[in-house]
PDB file of C-alpha atoms in Angstrom:
ATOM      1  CA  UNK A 819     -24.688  29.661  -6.764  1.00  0.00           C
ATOM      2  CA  UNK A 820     -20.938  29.750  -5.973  1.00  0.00           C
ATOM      3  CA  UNK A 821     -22.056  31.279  -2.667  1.00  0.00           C
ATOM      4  CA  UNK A 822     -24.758  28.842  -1.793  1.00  0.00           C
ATOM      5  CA  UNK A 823     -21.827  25.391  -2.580  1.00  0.00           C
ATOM      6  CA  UNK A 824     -19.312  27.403  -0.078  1.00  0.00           C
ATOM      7  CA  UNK A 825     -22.103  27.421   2.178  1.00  0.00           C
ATOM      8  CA  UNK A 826     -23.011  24.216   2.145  1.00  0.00           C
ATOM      9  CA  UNK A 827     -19.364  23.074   2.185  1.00  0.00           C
ATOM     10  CA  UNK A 828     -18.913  25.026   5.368  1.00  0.00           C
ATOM     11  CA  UNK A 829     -22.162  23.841   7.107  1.00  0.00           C
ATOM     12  CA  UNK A 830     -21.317  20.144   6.066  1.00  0.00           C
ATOM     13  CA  UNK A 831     -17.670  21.105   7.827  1.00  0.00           C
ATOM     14  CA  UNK A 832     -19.649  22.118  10.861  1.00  0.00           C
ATOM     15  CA  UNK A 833     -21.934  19.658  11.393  1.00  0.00           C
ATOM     16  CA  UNK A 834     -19.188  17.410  10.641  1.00  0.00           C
ATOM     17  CA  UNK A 835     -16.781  18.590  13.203  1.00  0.00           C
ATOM     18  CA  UNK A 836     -18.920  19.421  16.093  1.00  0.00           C
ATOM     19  CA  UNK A 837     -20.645  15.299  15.398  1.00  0.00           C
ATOM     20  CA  UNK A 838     -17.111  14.007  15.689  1.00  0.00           C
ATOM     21  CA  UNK A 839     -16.162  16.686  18.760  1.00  0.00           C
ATOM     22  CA  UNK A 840     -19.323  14.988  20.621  1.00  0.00           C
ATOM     23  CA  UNK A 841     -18.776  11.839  19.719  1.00  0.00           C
ATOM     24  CA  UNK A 842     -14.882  11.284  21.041  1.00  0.00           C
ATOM     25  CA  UNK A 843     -16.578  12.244  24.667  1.00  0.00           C
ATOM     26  CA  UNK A 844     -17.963   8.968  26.308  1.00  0.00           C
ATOM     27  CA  UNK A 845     -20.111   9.245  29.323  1.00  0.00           C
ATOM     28  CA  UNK A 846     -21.357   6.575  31.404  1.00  0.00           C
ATOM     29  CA  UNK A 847     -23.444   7.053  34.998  1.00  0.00           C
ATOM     30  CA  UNK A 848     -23.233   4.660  38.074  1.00  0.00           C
ATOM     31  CA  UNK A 849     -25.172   4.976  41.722  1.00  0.00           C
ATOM     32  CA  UNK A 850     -22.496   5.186  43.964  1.00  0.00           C
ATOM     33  CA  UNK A 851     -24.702   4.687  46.913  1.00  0.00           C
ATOM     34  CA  UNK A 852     -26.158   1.627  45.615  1.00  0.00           C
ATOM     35  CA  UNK A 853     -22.516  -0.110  44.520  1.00  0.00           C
ATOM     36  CA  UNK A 854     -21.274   1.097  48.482  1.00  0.00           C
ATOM     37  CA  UNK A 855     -24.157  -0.349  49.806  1.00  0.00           C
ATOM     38  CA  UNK A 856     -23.829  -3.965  47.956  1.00  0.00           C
ATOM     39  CA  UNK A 857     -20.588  -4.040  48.984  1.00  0.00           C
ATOM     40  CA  UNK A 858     -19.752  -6.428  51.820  1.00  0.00           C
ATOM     41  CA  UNK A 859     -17.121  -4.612  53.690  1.00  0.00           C
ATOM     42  CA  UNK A 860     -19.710  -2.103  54.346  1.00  0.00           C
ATOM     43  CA  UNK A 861     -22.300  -4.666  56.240  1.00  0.00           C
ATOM     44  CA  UNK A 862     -19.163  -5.011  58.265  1.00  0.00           C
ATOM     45  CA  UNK A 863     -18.331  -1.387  58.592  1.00  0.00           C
ATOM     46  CA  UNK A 864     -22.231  -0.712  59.638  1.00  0.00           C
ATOM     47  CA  UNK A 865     -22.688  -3.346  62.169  1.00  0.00           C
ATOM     48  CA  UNK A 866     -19.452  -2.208  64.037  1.00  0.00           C
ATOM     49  CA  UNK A 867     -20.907   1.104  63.844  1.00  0.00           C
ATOM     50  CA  UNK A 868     -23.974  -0.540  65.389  1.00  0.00           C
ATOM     51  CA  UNK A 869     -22.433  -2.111  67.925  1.00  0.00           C
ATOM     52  CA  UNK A 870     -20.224   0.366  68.682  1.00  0.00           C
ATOM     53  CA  UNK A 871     -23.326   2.573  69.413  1.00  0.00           C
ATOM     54  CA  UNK A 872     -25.169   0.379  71.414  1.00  0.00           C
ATOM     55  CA  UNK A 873     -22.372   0.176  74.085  1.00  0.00           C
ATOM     56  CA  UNK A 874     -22.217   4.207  74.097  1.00  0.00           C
ATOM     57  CA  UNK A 875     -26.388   4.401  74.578  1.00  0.00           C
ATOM     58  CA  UNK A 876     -25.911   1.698  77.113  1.00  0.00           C
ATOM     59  CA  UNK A 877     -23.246   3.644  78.830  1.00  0.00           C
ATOM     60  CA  UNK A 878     -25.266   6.761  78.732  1.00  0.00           C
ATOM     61  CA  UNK A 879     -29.029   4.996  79.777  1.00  0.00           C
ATOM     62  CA  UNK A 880     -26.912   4.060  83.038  1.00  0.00           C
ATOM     63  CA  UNK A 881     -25.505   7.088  83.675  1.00  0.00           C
ATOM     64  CA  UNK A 882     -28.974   8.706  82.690  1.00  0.00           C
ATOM     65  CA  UNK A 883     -30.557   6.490  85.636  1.00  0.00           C
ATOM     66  CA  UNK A 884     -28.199   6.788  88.256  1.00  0.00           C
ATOM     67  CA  UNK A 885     -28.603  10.661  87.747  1.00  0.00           C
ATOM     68  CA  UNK A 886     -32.518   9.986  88.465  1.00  0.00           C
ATOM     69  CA  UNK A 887     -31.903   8.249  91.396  1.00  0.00           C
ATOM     70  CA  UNK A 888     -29.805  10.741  93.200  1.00  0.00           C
ATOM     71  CA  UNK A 889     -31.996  13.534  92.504  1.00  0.00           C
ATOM     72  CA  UNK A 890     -34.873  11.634  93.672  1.00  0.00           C
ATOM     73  CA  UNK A 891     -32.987  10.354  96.963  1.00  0.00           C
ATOM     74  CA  UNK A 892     -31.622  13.323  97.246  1.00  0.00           C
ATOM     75  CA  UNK A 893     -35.575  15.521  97.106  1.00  0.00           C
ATOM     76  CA  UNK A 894     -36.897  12.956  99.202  1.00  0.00           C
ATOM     77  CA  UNK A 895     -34.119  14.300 101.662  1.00  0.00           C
ATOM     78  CA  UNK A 896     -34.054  17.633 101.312  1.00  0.00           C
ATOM     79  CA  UNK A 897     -36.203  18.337 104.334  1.00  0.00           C
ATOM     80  CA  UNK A 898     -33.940  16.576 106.546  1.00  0.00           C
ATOM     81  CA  UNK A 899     -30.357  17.951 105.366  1.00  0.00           C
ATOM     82  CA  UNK A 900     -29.164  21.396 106.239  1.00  0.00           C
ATOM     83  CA  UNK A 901     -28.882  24.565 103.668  1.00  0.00           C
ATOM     84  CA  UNK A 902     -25.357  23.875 103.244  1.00  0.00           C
ATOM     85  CA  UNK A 903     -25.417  20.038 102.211  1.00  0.00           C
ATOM     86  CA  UNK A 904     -28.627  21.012 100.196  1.00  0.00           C
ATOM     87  CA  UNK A 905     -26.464  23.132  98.239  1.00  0.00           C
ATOM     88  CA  UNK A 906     -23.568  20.806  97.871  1.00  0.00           C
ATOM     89  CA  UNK A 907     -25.847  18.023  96.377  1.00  0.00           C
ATOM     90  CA  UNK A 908     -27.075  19.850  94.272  1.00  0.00           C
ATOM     91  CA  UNK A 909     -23.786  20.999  93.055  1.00  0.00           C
ATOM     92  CA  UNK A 910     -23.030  17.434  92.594  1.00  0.00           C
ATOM     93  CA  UNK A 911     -25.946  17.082  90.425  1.00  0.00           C
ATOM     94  CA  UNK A 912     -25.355  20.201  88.429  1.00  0.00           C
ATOM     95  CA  UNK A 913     -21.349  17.945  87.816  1.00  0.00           C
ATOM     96  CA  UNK A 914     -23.389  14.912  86.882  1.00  0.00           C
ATOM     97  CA  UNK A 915     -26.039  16.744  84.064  1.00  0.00           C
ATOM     98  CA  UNK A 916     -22.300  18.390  83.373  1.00  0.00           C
ATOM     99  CA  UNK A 917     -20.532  15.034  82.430  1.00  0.00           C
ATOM    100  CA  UNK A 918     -23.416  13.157  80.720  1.00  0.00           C
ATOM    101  CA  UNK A 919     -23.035  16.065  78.589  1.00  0.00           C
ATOM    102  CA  UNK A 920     -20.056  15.600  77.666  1.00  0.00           C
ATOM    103  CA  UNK A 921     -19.906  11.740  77.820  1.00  0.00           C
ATOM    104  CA  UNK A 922     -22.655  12.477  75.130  1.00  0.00           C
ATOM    105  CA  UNK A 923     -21.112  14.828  73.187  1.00  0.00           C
ATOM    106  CA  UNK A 924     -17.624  13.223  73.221  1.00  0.00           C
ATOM    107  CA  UNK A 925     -19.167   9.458  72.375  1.00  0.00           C
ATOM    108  CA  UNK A 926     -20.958  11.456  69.307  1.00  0.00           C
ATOM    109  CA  UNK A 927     -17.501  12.848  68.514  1.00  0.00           C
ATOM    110  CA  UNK A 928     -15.849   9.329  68.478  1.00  0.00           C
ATOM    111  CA  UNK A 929     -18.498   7.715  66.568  1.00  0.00           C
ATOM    112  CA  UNK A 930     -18.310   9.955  63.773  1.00  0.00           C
ATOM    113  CA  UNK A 931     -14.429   9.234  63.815  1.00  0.00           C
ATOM    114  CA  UNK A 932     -14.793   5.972  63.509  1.00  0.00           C
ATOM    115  CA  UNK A 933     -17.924   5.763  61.204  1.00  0.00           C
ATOM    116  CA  UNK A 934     -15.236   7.981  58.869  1.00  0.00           C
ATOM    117  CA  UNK A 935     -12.224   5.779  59.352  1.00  0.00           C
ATOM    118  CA  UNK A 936     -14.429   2.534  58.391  1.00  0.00           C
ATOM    119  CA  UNK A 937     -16.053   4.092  55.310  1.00  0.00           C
ATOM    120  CA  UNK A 938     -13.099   5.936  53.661  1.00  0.00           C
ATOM    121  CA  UNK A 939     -11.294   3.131  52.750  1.00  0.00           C
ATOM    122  CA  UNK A 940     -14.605   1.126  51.268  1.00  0.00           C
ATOM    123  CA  UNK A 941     -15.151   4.500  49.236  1.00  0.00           C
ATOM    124  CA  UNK A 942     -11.629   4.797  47.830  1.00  0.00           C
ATOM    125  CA  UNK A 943     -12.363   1.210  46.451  1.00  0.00           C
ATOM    126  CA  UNK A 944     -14.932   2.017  45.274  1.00  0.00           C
ATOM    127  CA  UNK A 945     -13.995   5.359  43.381  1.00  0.00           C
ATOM    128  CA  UNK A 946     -11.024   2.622  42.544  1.00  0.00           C
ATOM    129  CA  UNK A 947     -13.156   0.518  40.823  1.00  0.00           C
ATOM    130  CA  UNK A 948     -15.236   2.516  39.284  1.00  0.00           C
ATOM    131  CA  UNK A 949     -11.999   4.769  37.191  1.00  0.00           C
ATOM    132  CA  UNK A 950     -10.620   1.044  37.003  1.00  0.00           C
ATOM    133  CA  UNK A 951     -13.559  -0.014  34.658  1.00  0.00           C
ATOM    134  CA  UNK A 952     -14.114   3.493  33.046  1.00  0.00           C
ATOM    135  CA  UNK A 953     -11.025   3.342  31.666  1.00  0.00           C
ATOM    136  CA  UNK A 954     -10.930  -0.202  30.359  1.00  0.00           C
ATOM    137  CA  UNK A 955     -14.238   0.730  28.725  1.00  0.00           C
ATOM    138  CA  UNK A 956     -13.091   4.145  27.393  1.00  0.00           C
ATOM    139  CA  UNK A 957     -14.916   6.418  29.115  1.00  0.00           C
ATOM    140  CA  UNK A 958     -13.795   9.663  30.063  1.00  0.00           C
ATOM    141  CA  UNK A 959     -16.860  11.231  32.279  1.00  0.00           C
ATOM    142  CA  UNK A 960     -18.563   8.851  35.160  1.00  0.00           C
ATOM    143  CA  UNK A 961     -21.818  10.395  36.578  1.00  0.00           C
ATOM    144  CA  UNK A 962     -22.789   9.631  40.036  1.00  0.00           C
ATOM    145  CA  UNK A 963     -26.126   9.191  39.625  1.00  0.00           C
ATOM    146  CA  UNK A 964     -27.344   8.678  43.070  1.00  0.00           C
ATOM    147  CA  UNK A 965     -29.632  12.197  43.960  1.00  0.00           C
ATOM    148  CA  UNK A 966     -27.235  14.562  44.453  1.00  0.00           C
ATOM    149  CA  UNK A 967     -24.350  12.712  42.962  1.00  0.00           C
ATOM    150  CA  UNK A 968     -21.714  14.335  40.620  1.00  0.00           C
ATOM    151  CA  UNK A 969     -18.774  13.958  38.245  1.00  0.00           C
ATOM    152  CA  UNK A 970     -16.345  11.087  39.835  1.00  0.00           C
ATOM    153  CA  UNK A 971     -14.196  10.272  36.849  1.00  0.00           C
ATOM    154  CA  UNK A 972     -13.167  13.365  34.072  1.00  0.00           C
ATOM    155  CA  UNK A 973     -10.479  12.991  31.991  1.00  0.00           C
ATOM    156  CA  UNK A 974     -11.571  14.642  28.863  1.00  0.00           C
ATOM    157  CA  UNK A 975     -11.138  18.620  28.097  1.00  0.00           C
ATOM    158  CA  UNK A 976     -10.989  20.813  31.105  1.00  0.00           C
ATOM    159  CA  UNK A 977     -12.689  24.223  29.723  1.00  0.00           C
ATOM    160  CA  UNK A 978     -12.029  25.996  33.207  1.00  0.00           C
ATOM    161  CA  UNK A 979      -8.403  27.437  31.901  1.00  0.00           C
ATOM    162  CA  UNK A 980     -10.145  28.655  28.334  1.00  0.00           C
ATOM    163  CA  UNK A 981     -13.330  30.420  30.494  1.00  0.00           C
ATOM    164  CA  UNK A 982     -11.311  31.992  32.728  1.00  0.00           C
ATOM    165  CA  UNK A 983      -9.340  32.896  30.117  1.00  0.00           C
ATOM    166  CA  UNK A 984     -12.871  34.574  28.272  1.00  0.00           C
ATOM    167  CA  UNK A 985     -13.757  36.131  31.245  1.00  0.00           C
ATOM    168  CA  UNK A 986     -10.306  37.748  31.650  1.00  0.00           C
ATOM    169  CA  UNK A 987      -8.849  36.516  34.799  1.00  0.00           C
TER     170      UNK A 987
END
């Protein structure tokens, strides 16, 4: 009988302690992706991104089509130009397929700078915001919950330094 109170008494201490342990933690969740998207600095960001792309496929339609035309003046041609300029054109079209290339690959390169410049800043408001209110409202975990998303906000216990500590390292 004595046995079965301090048994009680402990699992009452349990149940007790580990109710209260989960109940200091508040978690809330947010989509990210949907709060970015709503946000009207990033209409801005994405039509400059738009236009900024347009101008690039523009550039590179043009340079696409005067490429045609040479090689097609320069087959129609061919018949009528030595073995030496043959050879020379079509060096100069092997340069030409060699810097649309690039133009390509370097216009990529710069939009993807730029894209990254224009949303970093509407993110870190964002991620501003969002710790902003979480903390007003007392929460200590923020779940991203766009697919994929993860842990944005954690200020409660950090149990890395105690596992690593089980594990022994």
């Amino acid at each position: 009988m004595k046995h079965l109170k301090t048994f009680l008494l402990a699992a009452i201490l349990f149940v007790g302690t580990s109710s209260l342990a989960t109940a200091q933690s508040k978690v809330a969740h947010i989509n990210t992706t949907d709060l970015v998207q709503s946000m009207p600095e990033m209409k801005t960001a994405q039509a400059e991104i738009e236009r900024l792309s347009k101008t690039y496929d523009a550039d590179y339609k043009t340079m696409v089509t005067e490429l045609q035309n040479k090689v097609k003046q320069y087959r129609a041609e061919v018949d009528t130009k030595t073995e030496e300029e043959n050879t020379k054109r079509a060096q100069e079209v092997q340069q030409m397929e060699q810097s649309i290339r690039e133009y390509q690959a370097g216009a990529q390169e710069d939009l993807g700078k730029k894209e990254a410049a224009l949303l970093k800043p509407i993110f870190e408001k964002a991620k501003s915001a969002i710790t902003k209110v979480a903390a007003a409202q007392g929460f200590q975990y923020v779940l991203d919950s766009t697919q994929g998303g993860g842990v944005i906000v954690a200020t409660g216990k950090d149990l890395l330094a105690d596992v690593k500590k089980e594990l022994g390292f």
